[in-house]
Short mmCIF file of C-alpha atoms in Angstrom, two decimals:
data_model
loop_
_atom_site.label_atom_id
_atom_site.label_comp_id
_atom_site.label_asym_id
_atom_site.label_seq_id
_atom_site.Cartn_x
_atom_site.Cartn_y
_atom_site.Cartn_z
CA MET A 21 132.83 75.85 93.23
CA TYR A 22 131.61 79.46 92.87
CA MET A 23 130.70 78.91 89.20
CA LEU A 24 128.90 75.69 90.11
CA ARG A 25 126.83 77.46 92.78
CA SER A 26 126.04 80.31 90.38
CA CYS A 27 124.88 77.87 87.70
CA LEU A 28 122.76 76.03 90.27
CA LEU A 29 121.09 79.28 91.38
CA ILE A 30 120.36 80.28 87.78
CA PHE A 31 118.89 76.83 87.08
CA LEU A 32 116.69 76.99 90.19
CA LEU A 33 115.43 80.50 89.45
CA LEU A 34 114.69 79.66 85.83
CA HIS A 35 112.74 76.60 86.99
CA VAL A 36 110.76 78.71 89.44
CA LEU A 37 110.02 81.33 86.79
CA CYS A 38 108.79 78.72 84.33
CA ALA A 39 106.60 77.11 86.99
CA ALA A 40 104.97 80.42 87.93
CA ALA A 41 102.87 81.12 84.83
CA ALA A 42 99.63 81.22 86.80
CA PHE A 43 101.28 83.50 89.32
CA ILE A 44 102.03 86.26 86.80
CA ASN A 45 98.78 85.96 84.83
CA ILE A 46 96.56 87.56 87.45
CA SER A 47 94.82 90.48 85.77
CA ALA A 48 96.35 93.92 86.18
CA THR A 49 94.33 96.88 87.44
CA PRO A 50 94.46 100.07 85.31
CA PHE A 51 95.83 103.00 87.28
CA THR A 52 92.83 105.17 86.46
CA LYS A 53 90.40 102.55 87.80
CA GLY A 54 92.12 101.35 90.96
CA PHE A 55 94.37 104.18 92.18
CA SER A 56 94.56 107.89 92.94
CA PRO A 57 97.37 110.35 93.75
CA LEU A 58 98.49 110.43 97.38
CA PHE A 59 100.65 113.58 97.36
CA GLY A 60 102.66 115.61 94.86
CA GLU A 61 99.91 115.26 92.27
CA SER A 62 101.82 117.43 89.79
CA ASN A 63 104.58 114.80 89.87
CA VAL A 64 102.25 111.82 89.21
CA PHE A 65 102.10 110.95 85.49
CA PRO A 66 99.74 108.13 84.42
CA SER A 67 100.25 106.75 80.91
CA ALA A 68 97.63 107.36 78.22
CA ASP A 69 96.49 103.72 78.28
CA GLY A 70 96.23 103.66 82.09
CA ARG A 71 98.53 100.66 82.46
CA SER A 72 101.50 102.55 83.87
CA VAL A 73 102.38 105.53 86.03
CA GLN A 74 105.52 107.53 86.73
CA LEU A 75 106.34 109.07 90.10
CA HIS A 76 108.75 112.03 90.01
CA LEU A 77 110.83 113.64 92.74
CA ASN A 78 112.32 117.11 92.28
CA GLN A 79 113.69 119.74 94.62
CA TYR A 80 110.14 120.85 95.44
CA THR A 81 108.27 117.65 96.16
CA GLY A 82 108.16 113.90 95.90
CA SER A 83 105.01 112.02 94.94
CA GLY A 84 102.93 108.96 95.59
CA PHE A 85 99.73 107.09 94.86
CA LYS A 86 97.44 104.71 96.72
CA SER A 87 94.76 102.19 95.87
CA SER A 88 91.19 103.45 95.98
CA ASP A 89 90.13 100.58 98.26
CA LEU A 90 91.42 98.78 101.31
CA TYR A 91 91.64 95.01 101.15
CA SER A 92 91.07 92.19 103.57
CA HIS A 93 94.28 90.35 102.67
CA GLY A 94 95.50 90.16 99.11
CA PHE A 95 98.07 89.76 96.37
CA PHE A 96 99.67 93.15 95.59
CA SER A 97 102.16 93.43 92.77
CA ALA A 98 103.78 95.73 90.22
CA LYS A 99 106.58 95.80 87.72
CA ILE A 100 108.86 98.63 88.81
CA LYS A 101 111.83 100.40 87.24
CA LEU A 102 113.80 102.53 89.69
CA PRO A 103 115.46 105.89 88.98
CA SER A 104 118.77 105.71 87.15
CA ASN A 105 122.12 107.44 87.54
CA TYR A 106 122.98 108.92 90.97
CA THR A 107 120.07 108.26 93.34
CA ALA A 108 121.70 108.40 96.79
CA GLY A 109 119.26 109.45 99.48
CA ILE A 110 116.22 108.66 97.33
CA VAL A 111 113.75 106.10 98.68
CA VAL A 112 111.16 104.38 96.51
CA ALA A 113 108.61 102.46 98.57
CA PHE A 114 105.99 99.91 97.52
CA TYR A 115 103.91 98.86 100.50
CA THR A 116 100.57 98.17 102.13
CA THR A 117 99.30 100.02 105.18
CA ASN A 118 96.25 101.31 107.02
CA GLY A 119 98.06 104.12 108.80
CA ASP A 120 95.57 106.73 107.62
CA MET A 121 92.76 104.88 109.40
CA PHE A 122 94.57 103.47 112.44
CA ARG A 123 97.29 105.94 113.39
CA LYS A 124 98.36 104.25 116.63
CA THR A 125 97.55 100.65 115.75
CA HIS A 126 98.42 100.49 112.07
CA ASP A 127 99.61 97.48 110.06
CA GLU A 128 102.22 97.70 107.31
CA LEU A 129 104.18 95.55 104.83
CA ASP A 130 107.06 97.21 102.97
CA PHE A 131 109.44 97.03 100.07
CA GLU A 132 111.81 100.01 100.43
CA PHE A 133 114.62 100.71 97.94
CA LEU A 134 117.34 102.69 99.67
CA GLY A 135 118.97 104.79 96.97
CA ASN A 136 122.13 104.08 95.06
CA ILE A 137 125.41 105.49 93.80
CA ARG A 138 125.89 104.64 90.15
CA GLY A 139 127.94 101.47 89.72
CA LYS A 140 127.32 100.26 93.27
CA ALA A 141 125.07 97.41 94.38
CA TRP A 142 121.47 98.43 95.05
CA ARG A 143 120.14 97.79 98.53
CA PHE A 144 116.59 97.35 99.71
CA GLN A 145 114.66 96.21 102.76
CA THR A 146 111.42 94.47 103.62
CA ASN A 147 109.55 95.16 106.83
CA MET A 148 106.42 94.25 108.74
CA TYR A 149 104.46 96.05 111.44
CA GLY A 150 101.34 94.76 113.13
CA ASN A 151 98.93 96.70 115.32
CA GLY A 152 101.26 99.69 115.67
CA SER A 153 104.27 97.58 116.72
CA THR A 154 106.77 100.15 115.39
CA SER A 155 109.05 99.46 118.38
CA ARG A 156 109.36 95.89 117.10
CA GLY A 157 110.41 96.57 113.53
CA ARG A 158 111.00 93.37 111.63
CA GLU A 159 113.23 94.62 108.85
CA GLU A 160 115.61 92.61 106.72
CA ARG A 161 118.07 94.22 104.31
CA TYR A 162 119.48 92.78 101.11
CA TYR A 163 121.58 93.48 98.02
CA LEU A 164 119.89 93.19 94.64
CA TRP A 165 121.62 90.92 92.15
CA PHE A 166 120.66 93.13 89.19
CA ASP A 167 120.42 96.82 88.31
CA PRO A 168 116.73 97.69 88.93
CA SER A 169 117.03 100.95 86.98
CA LYS A 170 117.71 99.26 83.63
CA HIS A 171 114.67 96.98 83.30
CA PHE A 172 111.30 96.38 84.91
CA HIS A 173 111.20 93.71 87.63
CA ARG A 174 108.13 92.44 89.43
CA TYR A 175 107.80 92.97 93.19
CA THR A 176 104.96 91.27 95.07
CA ILE A 177 103.52 91.24 98.56
CA LEU A 178 101.26 88.30 99.33
CA TRP A 179 99.27 88.61 102.56
CA THR A 180 96.93 85.87 103.72
CA THR A 181 95.43 84.87 107.06
CA ASN A 182 98.28 82.37 107.50
CA ASN A 183 101.40 83.89 106.01
CA ILE A 184 103.13 86.79 104.27
CA ILE A 185 105.49 86.25 101.33
CA PHE A 186 107.64 88.84 99.58
CA TYR A 187 108.57 88.00 95.98
CA ILE A 188 110.96 89.42 93.40
CA ASP A 189 110.25 88.26 89.85
CA ASP A 190 108.11 85.46 91.27
CA VAL A 191 110.97 84.14 93.41
CA PRO A 192 110.14 84.17 97.15
CA ILE A 193 112.74 86.05 99.17
CA ARG A 194 111.05 86.11 102.59
CA GLU A 195 108.17 84.38 104.34
CA ILE A 196 106.53 85.21 107.67
CA VAL A 197 104.32 82.43 108.98
CA ARG A 198 101.66 83.41 111.49
CA ASN A 199 101.66 81.72 114.88
CA ASP A 200 99.68 82.27 118.08
CA ALA A 201 102.63 83.80 119.93
CA MET A 202 102.70 86.73 117.48
CA GLY A 203 99.28 87.86 118.63
CA ALA A 204 98.29 91.21 117.11
CA ASP A 205 101.79 91.70 115.68
CA PHE A 206 100.57 89.81 112.61
CA PRO A 207 98.76 92.34 110.34
CA SER A 208 95.02 91.72 110.50
CA LYS A 209 93.19 94.93 109.56
CA PRO A 210 92.35 95.88 105.94
CA MET A 211 95.16 97.67 104.12
CA ALA A 212 95.55 99.73 100.96
CA LEU A 213 98.45 99.55 98.50
CA TYR A 214 100.80 102.54 98.27
CA ALA A 215 103.82 103.65 96.23
CA THR A 216 105.98 106.70 96.96
CA ILE A 217 109.23 108.41 96.05
CA TRP A 218 110.81 110.82 98.54
CA ASP A 219 114.03 112.33 99.89
CA ALA A 220 115.42 110.30 102.81
CA SER A 221 118.95 111.73 102.72
CA ASP A 222 119.30 111.56 106.50
CA TRP A 223 119.38 107.74 106.58
CA ALA A 224 118.71 105.93 103.30
CA THR A 225 122.11 105.47 101.64
CA SER A 226 124.96 104.29 103.88
CA GLY A 227 123.25 105.73 106.94
CA GLY A 228 123.02 109.22 105.46
CA LYS A 229 126.63 109.41 104.24
CA TYR A 230 125.45 110.02 100.68
CA ARG A 231 122.66 112.57 100.19
CA ALA A 232 120.28 113.46 97.36
CA ASN A 233 121.82 115.58 94.61
CA TYR A 234 119.16 117.49 92.69
CA LYS A 235 121.54 118.09 89.82
CA TYR A 236 120.21 114.70 88.67
CA ALA A 237 116.52 115.56 89.18
CA PRO A 238 113.86 114.71 88.35
CA PHE A 239 114.23 111.24 89.83
CA VAL A 240 111.70 108.96 88.13
CA ALA A 241 110.24 105.65 89.32
CA GLU A 242 108.02 103.78 86.86
CA PHE A 243 105.25 101.33 87.74
CA THR A 244 103.33 99.10 85.35
CA ASP A 245 101.08 96.01 85.41
CA LEU A 246 99.73 96.89 88.86
CA VAL A 247 97.81 94.07 90.53
CA LEU A 248 95.19 94.35 93.28
CA HIS A 249 93.91 90.85 93.93
CA GLY A 250 91.82 90.66 97.08
CA CYS A 251 88.49 91.61 98.60
CA PRO A 252 87.77 95.36 98.91
CA THR A 253 86.32 95.99 102.32
CA ASP A 254 85.29 98.69 104.77
CA PRO A 255 87.93 98.82 107.55
CA LEU A 256 85.34 100.08 110.03
CA GLU A 257 83.16 96.98 109.69
CA GLU A 258 83.36 94.98 112.89
CA VAL A 259 82.76 91.70 111.07
CA VAL A 260 84.36 90.89 107.72
CA ALA A 261 81.71 90.26 105.09
CA ALA A 262 81.06 86.63 104.19
CA SER A 263 82.13 87.32 100.61
CA CYS A 264 85.53 88.52 101.87
CA SER A 265 85.89 85.45 104.07
CA ASP A 266 85.37 83.32 100.98
CA ARG A 267 87.94 85.37 99.03
CA ASP A 268 90.41 85.08 101.92
CA ASP A 269 89.97 81.30 101.95
CA GLU A 270 90.49 81.22 98.17
CA LEU A 271 93.66 83.30 98.51
CA THR A 272 95.02 81.10 101.29
CA SER A 273 94.50 77.95 99.25
CA SER A 274 95.93 79.36 95.99
CA GLU A 275 99.10 77.91 94.51
CA PHE A 276 101.12 81.08 95.05
CA ALA A 277 100.25 81.20 98.78
CA SER A 278 102.52 78.25 99.50
CA ILE A 279 106.17 77.77 98.63
CA THR A 280 107.12 74.64 96.74
CA PRO A 281 110.31 72.73 97.64
CA LYS A 282 112.07 74.11 94.55
CA GLN A 283 110.98 77.65 95.40
CA ARG A 284 112.17 77.17 98.97
CA LEU A 285 115.57 76.07 97.73
CA ALA A 286 115.73 79.14 95.47
CA MET A 287 114.77 81.34 98.45
CA LYS A 288 117.51 79.75 100.56
CA GLU A 289 120.03 80.46 97.80
CA PHE A 290 118.90 84.08 97.59
CA ARG A 291 119.05 84.61 101.34
CA GLY A 292 122.43 82.94 101.63
CA LYS A 293 123.91 85.24 99.01
CA HIS A 294 122.14 88.58 99.31
CA ILE A 295 120.85 89.27 102.83
CA TYR A 296 123.10 91.51 104.94
CA TYR A 297 120.91 92.35 107.96
CA SER A 298 118.21 90.39 109.76
CA TYR A 299 116.37 91.40 112.91
CA CYS A 300 116.10 87.71 113.87
CA TYR A 301 119.86 87.61 114.50
CA ASP A 302 120.08 91.03 116.16
CA ARG A 303 120.67 90.06 119.79
CA LEU A 304 121.17 93.68 120.85
CA ARG A 305 117.62 94.63 119.89
CA TYR A 306 116.06 91.25 120.61
CA PRO A 307 117.90 89.09 123.19
CA VAL A 308 115.03 86.67 122.63
CA PRO A 309 114.15 86.52 118.90
CA PRO A 310 110.53 87.45 118.06
CA PRO A 311 108.27 84.39 117.94
CA GLU A 312 108.03 84.11 114.15
CA CYS A 313 111.81 83.86 113.73
CA VAL A 314 113.09 80.48 112.58
CA ILE A 315 116.80 80.42 113.38
CA ASP A 316 118.71 78.71 110.61
CA PRO A 317 122.00 77.33 112.03
CA THR A 318 123.77 77.99 108.73
CA GLU A 319 122.55 81.59 108.62
CA LEU A 320 123.33 82.09 112.33
CA GLN A 321 127.03 81.45 111.69
CA GLN A 322 127.09 84.34 109.18
CA PHE A 323 125.78 87.06 111.52
CA LYS A 324 127.16 89.15 114.37
CA ASN A 325 125.10 89.93 117.46
CA THR A 326 124.11 93.16 115.70
CA GLY A 327 122.23 91.21 113.05
CA ARG A 328 124.76 92.23 110.39
CA LEU A 329 127.06 89.91 108.50
CA LYS A 330 130.37 88.96 110.10
CA PHE A 331 132.41 89.69 106.98
CA ASP A 332 132.75 93.26 105.77
CA GLU A 333 130.75 94.80 102.91
CA LYS A 334 133.64 94.82 100.44
CA HIS A 335 134.20 91.11 100.96
CA HIS A 336 130.49 90.51 100.45
CA GLN A 337 130.45 92.51 97.22
CA ARG A 338 133.51 90.78 95.80
CA ARG A 339 132.07 87.38 96.65
CA PHE A 340 128.90 87.97 94.72
CA LYS A 341 130.14 90.20 91.89
CA LYS A 342 128.59 89.11 88.61
CA ARG A 343 130.51 88.92 85.38
CA LYS A 344 129.31 91.12 82.53
CA GLY A 345 126.94 89.32 80.22
CA GLU A 346 125.67 86.81 82.79
CA VAL A 347 121.91 86.56 82.29
CA LEU A 348 118.95 85.14 84.18
CA GLY A 349 116.18 84.88 81.58
CA ASP A 350 115.83 88.49 80.38
CA LYS A 351 117.41 89.88 83.55
CA SER A 352 121.02 90.89 83.01
CA TYR A 353 123.55 90.84 85.80
CA GLY A 354 125.69 93.92 85.44
CA ASN A 355 129.10 94.52 87.01
CA GLN A 356 128.75 95.59 90.63
CA GLU A 357 131.64 97.51 92.14
CA ASP A 358 132.58 97.32 95.79
CA VAL A 359 130.47 99.47 98.07
#
């Protein structure tokens, strides 16, 4: 049965990848034309052709970059290769925010990779904040099914007036659909795209149990084929320009702004196998789930009241361990030891 389910997932993901040609053909933005260093400029290394950039972290400083413009909604994407070897305590983040402009009412959409001990399963989280709603964090945490330090994989944040979709390699892993009850919790102000690498030893890997070890420095995250697809806008404008309204409508009606039935099945397979924490099932934080949560009865049975899985981590890792040589397209599944 396990082999049958694995073959079905591979078939579904391959089908989604083949169907997503238009999705991945959006033009990339050269680093030198669309981005600038955010901090640790001495640790930001653009490639000669401008297509790629490396962010380094050493014992002195991390580093980061941001887009030159803020966007009224958009499609934000990059192929990323994470640091290799021992990276406990090291966080690599790829996200959109307007925190520099709206310190108390900021919006944010995150991919955060939470460090790793070599040979263990990588973990990451997605999150959303709207209008400064940091007390209502909407994070979900997952295991990756591949080693993200060996090859580039594409990570995408799609943000429209109606929904938000997080993708990995063009496979949707999470969707947030806007509804009236969310109010200002749904991000609505223009945001820029950011990427950072930094030391988060106090919490990132197993709650701070494993800390950064600078014997392995510099830690290097690589980004290539960066995409900024949206309408650059002035966040201080009270009324969004008509041209941006047209671009927002175009984005909302694009093929990649909606999930096909086959993509939705692939997303369900991913979530059933790789999610290990969801705020929607965390009854301690939210006795009443936030309004965008759609409670899946099948998923509900898997979670404790804390929002974490009922079975322990070792059981989870053994259940989804991949045999050496198993391949999804050009994405190898390496052996993953128990955490």
